[in-house]
PDB file of C-alpha atoms in Angstrom:
ATOM      1  CA  UNK A   1       7.519 -19.230 100.959  1.00  0.00           C
ATOM      2  CA  UNK A   2      10.074 -20.497  98.543  1.00  0.00           C
ATOM      3  CA  UNK A   3      10.879 -24.162  98.208  1.00  0.00           C
ATOM      4  CA  UNK A   4      12.206 -26.184  95.305  1.00  0.00           C
ATOM      5  CA  UNK A   5      12.185 -29.968  95.456  1.00  0.00           C
ATOM      6  CA  UNK A   6      13.890 -32.586  93.351  1.00  0.00           C
ATOM      7  CA  UNK A   7      14.434 -36.308  93.609  1.00  0.00           C
ATOM      8  CA  UNK A   8      17.993 -37.087  94.678  1.00  0.00           C
ATOM      9  CA  UNK A   9      19.053 -39.784  92.228  1.00  0.00           C
ATOM     10  CA  UNK A  10      18.388 -40.924  88.666  1.00  0.00           C
ATOM     11  CA  UNK A  11      20.123 -43.697  86.783  1.00  0.00           C
ATOM     12  CA  UNK A  12      19.728 -44.324  83.044  1.00  0.00           C
ATOM     13  CA  UNK A  13      21.389 -46.333  80.291  1.00  0.00           C
ATOM     14  CA  UNK A  14      23.515 -44.585  77.708  1.00  0.00           C
ATOM     15  CA  UNK A  15      21.378 -43.684  74.699  1.00  0.00           C
ATOM     16  CA  UNK A  16      18.126 -43.567  76.675  1.00  0.00           C
ATOM     17  CA  UNK A  17      16.284 -40.369  77.567  1.00  0.00           C
ATOM     18  CA  UNK A  18      16.596 -38.907  81.051  1.00  0.00           C
ATOM     19  CA  UNK A  19      13.821 -36.957  82.719  1.00  0.00           C
ATOM     20  CA  UNK A  20      14.626 -34.936  85.807  1.00  0.00           C
ATOM     21  CA  UNK A  21      11.689 -33.491  87.704  1.00  0.00           C
ATOM     22  CA  UNK A  22      11.318 -30.496  89.961  1.00  0.00           C
ATOM     23  CA  UNK A  23       8.489 -28.878  91.884  1.00  0.00           C
ATOM     24  CA  UNK A  24       8.455 -25.330  93.151  1.00  0.00           C
ATOM     25  CA  UNK A  25       6.086 -23.443  95.391  1.00  0.00           C
ATOM     26  CA  UNK A  26       6.400 -19.775  94.503  1.00  0.00           C
ATOM     27  CA  UNK A  27       3.769 -18.923  91.909  1.00  0.00           C
ATOM     28  CA  UNK A  28       5.369 -15.531  91.335  1.00  0.00           C
ATOM     29  CA  UNK A  29       8.540 -17.090  89.943  1.00  0.00           C
ATOM     30  CA  UNK A  30       9.562 -15.331  86.773  1.00  0.00           C
ATOM     31  CA  UNK A  31      12.232 -17.636  85.433  1.00  0.00           C
ATOM     32  CA  UNK A  32      13.027 -21.258  86.080  1.00  0.00           C
ATOM     33  CA  UNK A  33      16.454 -22.662  85.403  1.00  0.00           C
ATOM     34  CA  UNK A  34      18.400 -25.838  84.993  1.00  0.00           C
ATOM     35  CA  UNK A  35      22.043 -25.906  85.997  1.00  0.00           C
ATOM     36  CA  UNK A  36      24.564 -28.741  85.716  1.00  0.00           C
ATOM     37  CA  UNK A  37      27.408 -29.318  88.166  1.00  0.00           C
ATOM     38  CA  UNK A  38      30.233 -31.732  87.482  1.00  0.00           C
ATOM     39  CA  UNK A  39      32.566 -32.900  90.278  1.00  0.00           C
ATOM     40  CA  UNK A  40      34.830 -30.133  91.528  1.00  0.00           C
ATOM     41  CA  UNK A  41      33.274 -27.553  89.227  1.00  0.00           C
ATOM     42  CA  UNK A  42      30.906 -24.616  89.452  1.00  0.00           C
ATOM     43  CA  UNK A  43      27.421 -24.479  88.000  1.00  0.00           C
ATOM     44  CA  UNK A  44      26.868 -24.490  84.261  1.00  0.00           C
ATOM     45  CA  UNK A  45      23.689 -22.813  83.026  1.00  0.00           C
ATOM     46  CA  UNK A  46      21.994 -25.337  80.747  1.00  0.00           C
ATOM     47  CA  UNK A  47      18.736 -23.637  79.936  1.00  0.00           C
ATOM     48  CA  UNK A  48      15.947 -21.564  81.412  1.00  0.00           C
ATOM     49  CA  UNK A  49      12.286 -20.963  80.743  1.00  0.00           C
ATOM     50  CA  UNK A  50      10.146 -17.925  81.293  1.00  0.00           C
ATOM     51  CA  UNK A  51       7.078 -18.551  83.404  1.00  0.00           C
ATOM     52  CA  UNK A  52       4.644 -17.758  80.580  1.00  0.00           C
ATOM     53  CA  UNK A  53       6.045 -20.567  78.419  1.00  0.00           C
ATOM     54  CA  UNK A  54       5.035 -24.226  78.454  1.00  0.00           C
ATOM     55  CA  UNK A  55       8.006 -25.730  76.681  1.00  0.00           C
ATOM     56  CA  UNK A  56      11.467 -24.879  75.473  1.00  0.00           C
ATOM     57  CA  UNK A  57      13.719 -27.033  73.341  1.00  0.00           C
ATOM     58  CA  UNK A  58      17.442 -26.593  72.937  1.00  0.00           C
ATOM     59  CA  UNK A  59      19.220 -29.353  71.012  1.00  0.00           C
ATOM     60  CA  UNK A  60      19.054 -32.474  73.238  1.00  0.00           C
ATOM     61  CA  UNK A  61      17.348 -30.609  76.073  1.00  0.00           C
ATOM     62  CA  UNK A  62      13.603 -30.125  76.452  1.00  0.00           C
ATOM     63  CA  UNK A  63      12.122 -28.187  79.345  1.00  0.00           C
ATOM     64  CA  UNK A  64       8.453 -28.598  80.208  1.00  0.00           C
ATOM     65  CA  UNK A  65       6.653 -26.269  82.596  1.00  0.00           C
ATOM     66  CA  UNK A  66       3.271 -26.969  84.169  1.00  0.00           C
ATOM     67  CA  UNK A  67       2.381 -23.785  86.013  1.00  0.00           C
ATOM     68  CA  UNK A  68      -0.832 -25.165  87.414  1.00  0.00           C
ATOM     69  CA  UNK A  69       1.012 -27.974  89.203  1.00  0.00           C
ATOM     70  CA  UNK A  70       4.200 -25.913  89.670  1.00  0.00           C
ATOM     71  CA  UNK A  71       6.139 -28.704  88.000  1.00  0.00           C
ATOM     72  CA  UNK A  72       9.250 -28.335  85.875  1.00  0.00           C
ATOM     73  CA  UNK A  73      11.049 -31.102  84.039  1.00  0.00           C
ATOM     74  CA  UNK A  74      14.241 -31.445  82.049  1.00  0.00           C
ATOM     75  CA  UNK A  75      14.438 -34.130  79.392  1.00  0.00           C
ATOM     76  CA  UNK A  76      17.843 -35.079  78.011  1.00  0.00           C
ATOM     77  CA  UNK A  77      17.598 -37.034  74.780  1.00  0.00           C
ATOM     78  CA  UNK A  78      20.199 -39.656  73.862  1.00  0.00           C
ATOM     79  CA  UNK A  79      21.893 -39.415  77.268  1.00  0.00           C
ATOM     80  CA  UNK A  80      25.668 -39.835  77.169  1.00  0.00           C
ATOM     81  CA  UNK A  81      28.181 -40.727  79.888  1.00  0.00           C
ATOM     82  CA  UNK A  82      29.342 -37.106  79.787  1.00  0.00           C
ATOM     83  CA  UNK A  83      25.901 -36.103  81.032  1.00  0.00           C
ATOM     84  CA  UNK A  84      26.620 -37.740  84.393  1.00  0.00           C
ATOM     85  CA  UNK A  85      26.497 -34.865  86.886  1.00  0.00           C
ATOM     86  CA  UNK A  86      24.260 -33.187  89.440  1.00  0.00           C
ATOM     87  CA  UNK A  87      21.388 -31.208  87.939  1.00  0.00           C
ATOM     88  CA  UNK A  88      19.871 -28.315  89.852  1.00  0.00           C
ATOM     89  CA  UNK A  89      16.519 -26.749  89.286  1.00  0.00           C
ATOM     90  CA  UNK A  90      16.249 -23.110  90.394  1.00  0.00           C
ATOM     91  CA  UNK A  91      13.657 -20.366  90.451  1.00  0.00           C
ATOM     92  CA  UNK A  92      13.939 -16.620  90.577  1.00  0.00           C
ATOM     93  CA  UNK A  93      11.250 -14.219  91.607  1.00  0.00           C
ATOM     94  CA  UNK A  94       9.844 -11.158  89.896  1.00  0.00           C
ATOM     95  CA  UNK A  95      11.314  -7.672  90.608  1.00  0.00           C
ATOM     96  CA  UNK A  96      13.721  -6.636  93.349  1.00  0.00           C
ATOM     97  CA  UNK A  97      15.154 -10.056  93.891  1.00  0.00           C
ATOM     98  CA  UNK A  98      15.192 -10.916  90.215  1.00  0.00           C
ATOM     99  CA  UNK A  99      18.585 -12.503  90.428  1.00  0.00           C
ATOM    100  CA  UNK A 100      18.253 -14.289  93.751  1.00  0.00           C
ATOM    101  CA  UNK A 101      18.015 -17.905  92.786  1.00  0.00           C
ATOM    102  CA  UNK A 102      16.448 -20.526  95.027  1.00  0.00           C
ATOM    103  CA  UNK A 103      17.849 -23.945  94.231  1.00  0.00           C
ATOM    104  CA  UNK A 104      16.613 -27.463  94.677  1.00  0.00           C
ATOM    105  CA  UNK A 105      18.812 -30.030  96.375  1.00  0.00           C
ATOM    106  CA  UNK A 106      20.013 -31.394  93.047  1.00  0.00           C
ATOM    107  CA  UNK A 107      19.496 -34.678  91.202  1.00  0.00           C
ATOM    108  CA  UNK A 108      22.515 -36.930  90.744  1.00  0.00           C
ATOM    109  CA  UNK A 109      22.264 -38.365  87.230  1.00  0.00           C
ATOM    110  CA  UNK A 110      24.285 -41.492  86.606  1.00  0.00           C
ATOM    111  CA  UNK A 111      24.577 -42.728  83.031  1.00  0.00           C
ATOM    112  CA  UNK A 112      25.416 -46.408  82.758  1.00  0.00           C
ATOM    113  CA  UNK A 113      27.275 -47.742  79.704  1.00  0.00           C
TER     114      UNK A 113
ATOM    115  CA  UNK B   1      35.179 -14.092  76.271  1.00  0.00           C
ATOM    116  CA  UNK B   2      36.619 -15.285  79.580  1.00  0.00           C
ATOM    117  CA  UNK B   3      34.226 -16.693  82.152  1.00  0.00           C
ATOM    118  CA  UNK B   4      33.797 -15.831  85.786  1.00  0.00           C
ATOM    119  CA  UNK B   5      37.033 -16.259  87.710  1.00  0.00           C
ATOM    120  CA  UNK B   6      37.357 -16.850  91.424  1.00  0.00           C
ATOM    121  CA  UNK B   7      40.480 -16.766  93.551  1.00  0.00           C
ATOM    122  CA  UNK B   8      41.778 -18.604  95.363  1.00  0.00           C
ATOM    123  CA  UNK B   9      40.335 -21.949  94.290  1.00  0.00           C
ATOM    124  CA  UNK B  10      41.172 -23.657  97.583  1.00  0.00           C
ATOM    125  CA  UNK B  11      41.744 -22.285 101.037  1.00  0.00           C
ATOM    126  CA  UNK B  12      42.344 -23.766 104.467  1.00  0.00           C
ATOM    127  CA  UNK B  13      41.796 -21.578 107.497  1.00  0.00           C
ATOM    128  CA  UNK B  14      41.595 -22.048 111.245  1.00  0.00           C
ATOM    129  CA  UNK B  15      38.579 -21.311 113.427  1.00  0.00           C
ATOM    130  CA  UNK B  16      38.495 -17.681 114.491  1.00  0.00           C
ATOM    131  CA  UNK B  17      40.427 -16.403 111.495  1.00  0.00           C
ATOM    132  CA  UNK B  18      38.974 -14.295 108.737  1.00  0.00           C
ATOM    133  CA  UNK B  19      39.037 -14.860 104.986  1.00  0.00           C
ATOM    134  CA  UNK B  20      38.558 -12.820 101.823  1.00  0.00           C
ATOM    135  CA  UNK B  21      37.448 -14.385  98.546  1.00  0.00           C
ATOM    136  CA  UNK B  22      37.592 -12.661  95.195  1.00  0.00           C
ATOM    137  CA  UNK B  23      35.399 -12.825  92.100  1.00  0.00           C
ATOM    138  CA  UNK B  24      35.927 -11.263  88.689  1.00  0.00           C
ATOM    139  CA  UNK B  25      32.759 -11.265  86.579  1.00  0.00           C
ATOM    140  CA  UNK B  26      32.543 -11.789  82.855  1.00  0.00           C
ATOM    141  CA  UNK B  27      33.754  -8.701  81.020  1.00  0.00           C
ATOM    142  CA  UNK B  28      30.885  -6.241  80.696  1.00  0.00           C
ATOM    143  CA  UNK B  29      28.827  -7.832  83.456  1.00  0.00           C
ATOM    144  CA  UNK B  30      27.991  -5.477  86.271  1.00  0.00           C
ATOM    145  CA  UNK B  31      26.099  -7.648  88.696  1.00  0.00           C
ATOM    146  CA  UNK B  32      27.695 -10.182  91.029  1.00  0.00           C
ATOM    147  CA  UNK B  33      25.946 -12.618  93.362  1.00  0.00           C
ATOM    148  CA  UNK B  34      27.455 -14.952  95.920  1.00  0.00           C
ATOM    149  CA  UNK B  35      26.188 -18.366  96.995  1.00  0.00           C
ATOM    150  CA  UNK B  36      27.300 -20.877  99.603  1.00  0.00           C
ATOM    151  CA  UNK B  37      27.113 -24.575  98.813  1.00  0.00           C
ATOM    152  CA  UNK B  38      27.291 -27.195 101.576  1.00  0.00           C
ATOM    153  CA  UNK B  39      26.239 -30.859 101.635  1.00  0.00           C
ATOM    154  CA  UNK B  40      23.748 -30.175 104.414  1.00  0.00           C
ATOM    155  CA  UNK B  41      22.132 -26.912 103.320  1.00  0.00           C
ATOM    156  CA  UNK B  42      22.666 -27.065  99.568  1.00  0.00           C
ATOM    157  CA  UNK B  43      22.991 -23.830  97.621  1.00  0.00           C
ATOM    158  CA  UNK B  44      22.076 -20.720  99.539  1.00  0.00           C
ATOM    159  CA  UNK B  45      22.077 -17.102  98.422  1.00  0.00           C
ATOM    160  CA  UNK B  46      24.454 -14.805 100.301  1.00  0.00           C
ATOM    161  CA  UNK B  47      24.211 -11.406  98.608  1.00  0.00           C
ATOM    162  CA  UNK B  48      24.081  -9.544  95.333  1.00  0.00           C
ATOM    163  CA  UNK B  49      25.953  -6.445  94.221  1.00  0.00           C
ATOM    164  CA  UNK B  50      25.240  -4.098  91.377  1.00  0.00           C
ATOM    165  CA  UNK B  51      26.984  -0.793  90.727  1.00  0.00           C
ATOM    166  CA  UNK B  52      29.020  -1.155  93.928  1.00  0.00           C
ATOM    167  CA  UNK B  53      25.854  -1.384  96.041  1.00  0.00           C
ATOM    168  CA  UNK B  54      24.470  -4.384  97.865  1.00  0.00           C
ATOM    169  CA  UNK B  55      21.003  -4.902  96.376  1.00  0.00           C
ATOM    170  CA  UNK B  56      19.914  -8.030  98.150  1.00  0.00           C
ATOM    171  CA  UNK B  57      21.051 -10.128 101.096  1.00  0.00           C
ATOM    172  CA  UNK B  58      20.321 -13.672 102.137  1.00  0.00           C
ATOM    173  CA  UNK B  59      19.794 -15.006 105.620  1.00  0.00           C
ATOM    174  CA  UNK B  60      23.378 -15.135 106.857  1.00  0.00           C
ATOM    175  CA  UNK B  61      24.953 -13.621 109.985  1.00  0.00           C
ATOM    176  CA  UNK B  62      26.784 -10.336 109.886  1.00  0.00           C
ATOM    177  CA  UNK B  63      30.116 -12.171 109.830  1.00  0.00           C
ATOM    178  CA  UNK B  64      29.509 -12.521 106.109  1.00  0.00           C
ATOM    179  CA  UNK B  65      30.056  -9.325 104.189  1.00  0.00           C
ATOM    180  CA  UNK B  66      30.991  -8.258 100.725  1.00  0.00           C
ATOM    181  CA  UNK B  67      31.751  -5.380  98.466  1.00  0.00           C
ATOM    182  CA  UNK B  68      31.985  -4.534  94.822  1.00  0.00           C
ATOM    183  CA  UNK B  69      34.529  -2.308  93.148  1.00  0.00           C
ATOM    184  CA  UNK B  70      34.095   0.159  90.303  1.00  0.00           C
ATOM    185  CA  UNK B  71      35.388  -2.437  87.826  1.00  0.00           C
ATOM    186  CA  UNK B  72      32.613  -4.816  88.997  1.00  0.00           C
ATOM    187  CA  UNK B  73      35.022  -7.176  90.722  1.00  0.00           C
ATOM    188  CA  UNK B  74      33.662  -8.351  94.033  1.00  0.00           C
ATOM    189  CA  UNK B  75      35.050  -9.660  97.281  1.00  0.00           C
ATOM    190  CA  UNK B  76      33.357 -11.431 100.116  1.00  0.00           C
ATOM    191  CA  UNK B  77      34.702 -11.582 103.617  1.00  0.00           C
ATOM    192  CA  UNK B  78      33.947 -13.985 106.429  1.00  0.00           C
ATOM    193  CA  UNK B  79      35.169 -12.995 109.880  1.00  0.00           C
ATOM    194  CA  UNK B  80      35.595 -15.181 112.954  1.00  0.00           C
ATOM    195  CA  UNK B  81      35.421 -18.382 110.948  1.00  0.00           C
ATOM    196  CA  UNK B  82      33.455 -21.328 112.306  1.00  0.00           C
ATOM    197  CA  UNK B  83      33.717 -24.984 111.313  1.00  0.00           C
ATOM    198  CA  UNK B  84      30.299 -24.703 109.690  1.00  0.00           C
ATOM    199  CA  UNK B  85      31.616 -22.105 107.254  1.00  0.00           C
ATOM    200  CA  UNK B  86      33.443 -24.859 105.386  1.00  0.00           C
ATOM    201  CA  UNK B  87      31.806 -24.803 101.983  1.00  0.00           C
ATOM    202  CA  UNK B  88      32.134 -24.122  98.291  1.00  0.00           C
ATOM    203  CA  UNK B  89      31.575 -20.414  97.716  1.00  0.00           C
ATOM    204  CA  UNK B  90      30.250 -19.649  94.263  1.00  0.00           C
ATOM    205  CA  UNK B  91      30.133 -16.335  92.518  1.00  0.00           C
ATOM    206  CA  UNK B  92      27.750 -15.611  89.650  1.00  0.00           C
ATOM    207  CA  UNK B  93      27.739 -12.699  87.261  1.00  0.00           C
ATOM    208  CA  UNK B  94      25.045 -11.254  85.069  1.00  0.00           C
ATOM    209  CA  UNK B  95      24.899  -8.397  82.638  1.00  0.00           C
ATOM    210  CA  UNK B  96      22.898  -5.950  84.718  1.00  0.00           C
ATOM    211  CA  UNK B  97      20.128  -5.687  87.224  1.00  0.00           C
ATOM    212  CA  UNK B  98      17.053  -7.497  85.969  1.00  0.00           C
ATOM    213  CA  UNK B  99      19.006  -9.765  83.638  1.00  0.00           C
ATOM    214  CA  UNK B 100      17.906 -13.347  83.997  1.00  0.00           C
ATOM    215  CA  UNK B 101      21.055 -15.202  82.887  1.00  0.00           C
ATOM    216  CA  UNK B 102      23.519 -15.826  85.697  1.00  0.00           C
ATOM    217  CA  UNK B 103      26.853 -17.427  84.971  1.00  0.00           C
ATOM    218  CA  UNK B 104      28.780 -19.114  87.738  1.00  0.00           C
ATOM    219  CA  UNK B 105      32.486 -19.341  88.419  1.00  0.00           C
ATOM    220  CA  UNK B 106      34.293 -22.523  89.511  1.00  0.00           C
ATOM    221  CA  UNK B 107      34.022 -21.608  93.176  1.00  0.00           C
ATOM    222  CA  UNK B 108      36.401 -21.313  96.118  1.00  0.00           C
ATOM    223  CA  UNK B 109      36.573 -24.370  98.348  1.00  0.00           C
ATOM    224  CA  UNK B 110      37.023 -23.126 101.935  1.00  0.00           C
ATOM    225  CA  UNK B 111      37.957 -25.588 104.663  1.00  0.00           C
ATOM    226  CA  UNK B 112      37.889 -24.406 108.262  1.00  0.00           C
ATOM    227  CA  UNK B 113      39.808 -26.552 110.762  1.00  0.00           C
TER     228      UNK B 113
END
């Protein structure tokens, strides 16, 4: 079955690094995503990683994928107050349902000044 | 390039009524997916349309339906509204079937009283 799990809350100081973790269960997942949602807004695609990659870096964002443990993490370097939001991890499966995303429950990131 | 647009942004309906929500994908995108977001159930996949055909459907009752037009715009309809249908309905567009990048609109906030 499909299940994506995330911790609900994370609080960091401005300037520190944030690490948001996610575990998934479907080993056939093709792509894994990180989305950001600010209050009253839709979902913003931050980054994604293909399942045959271990790491992807995009400016302040680093995604690490451990396929063996089915663990995905998002590291935000030099976290700013504007990074405060809910972060969703999502997976999509190979073929047919390639664009059906299964989301985690979201991690509320609070950045303290 | 304009993003995904959804109308209306907010809607209040009464139990038993029906509602139609609209989504215009990013120009050139031909695939549209719909998701429901509630505090209790999180983000759940409703359905996906590509080339005016429903390609995939989530686990929702038949009261939830949708369609896609030749210009890729999509509508979803909910009949016989229930209190539990109160949610943020999000539309996502992607370039074509098999494309892994999905871009979300701001959502329609539906309140059923």
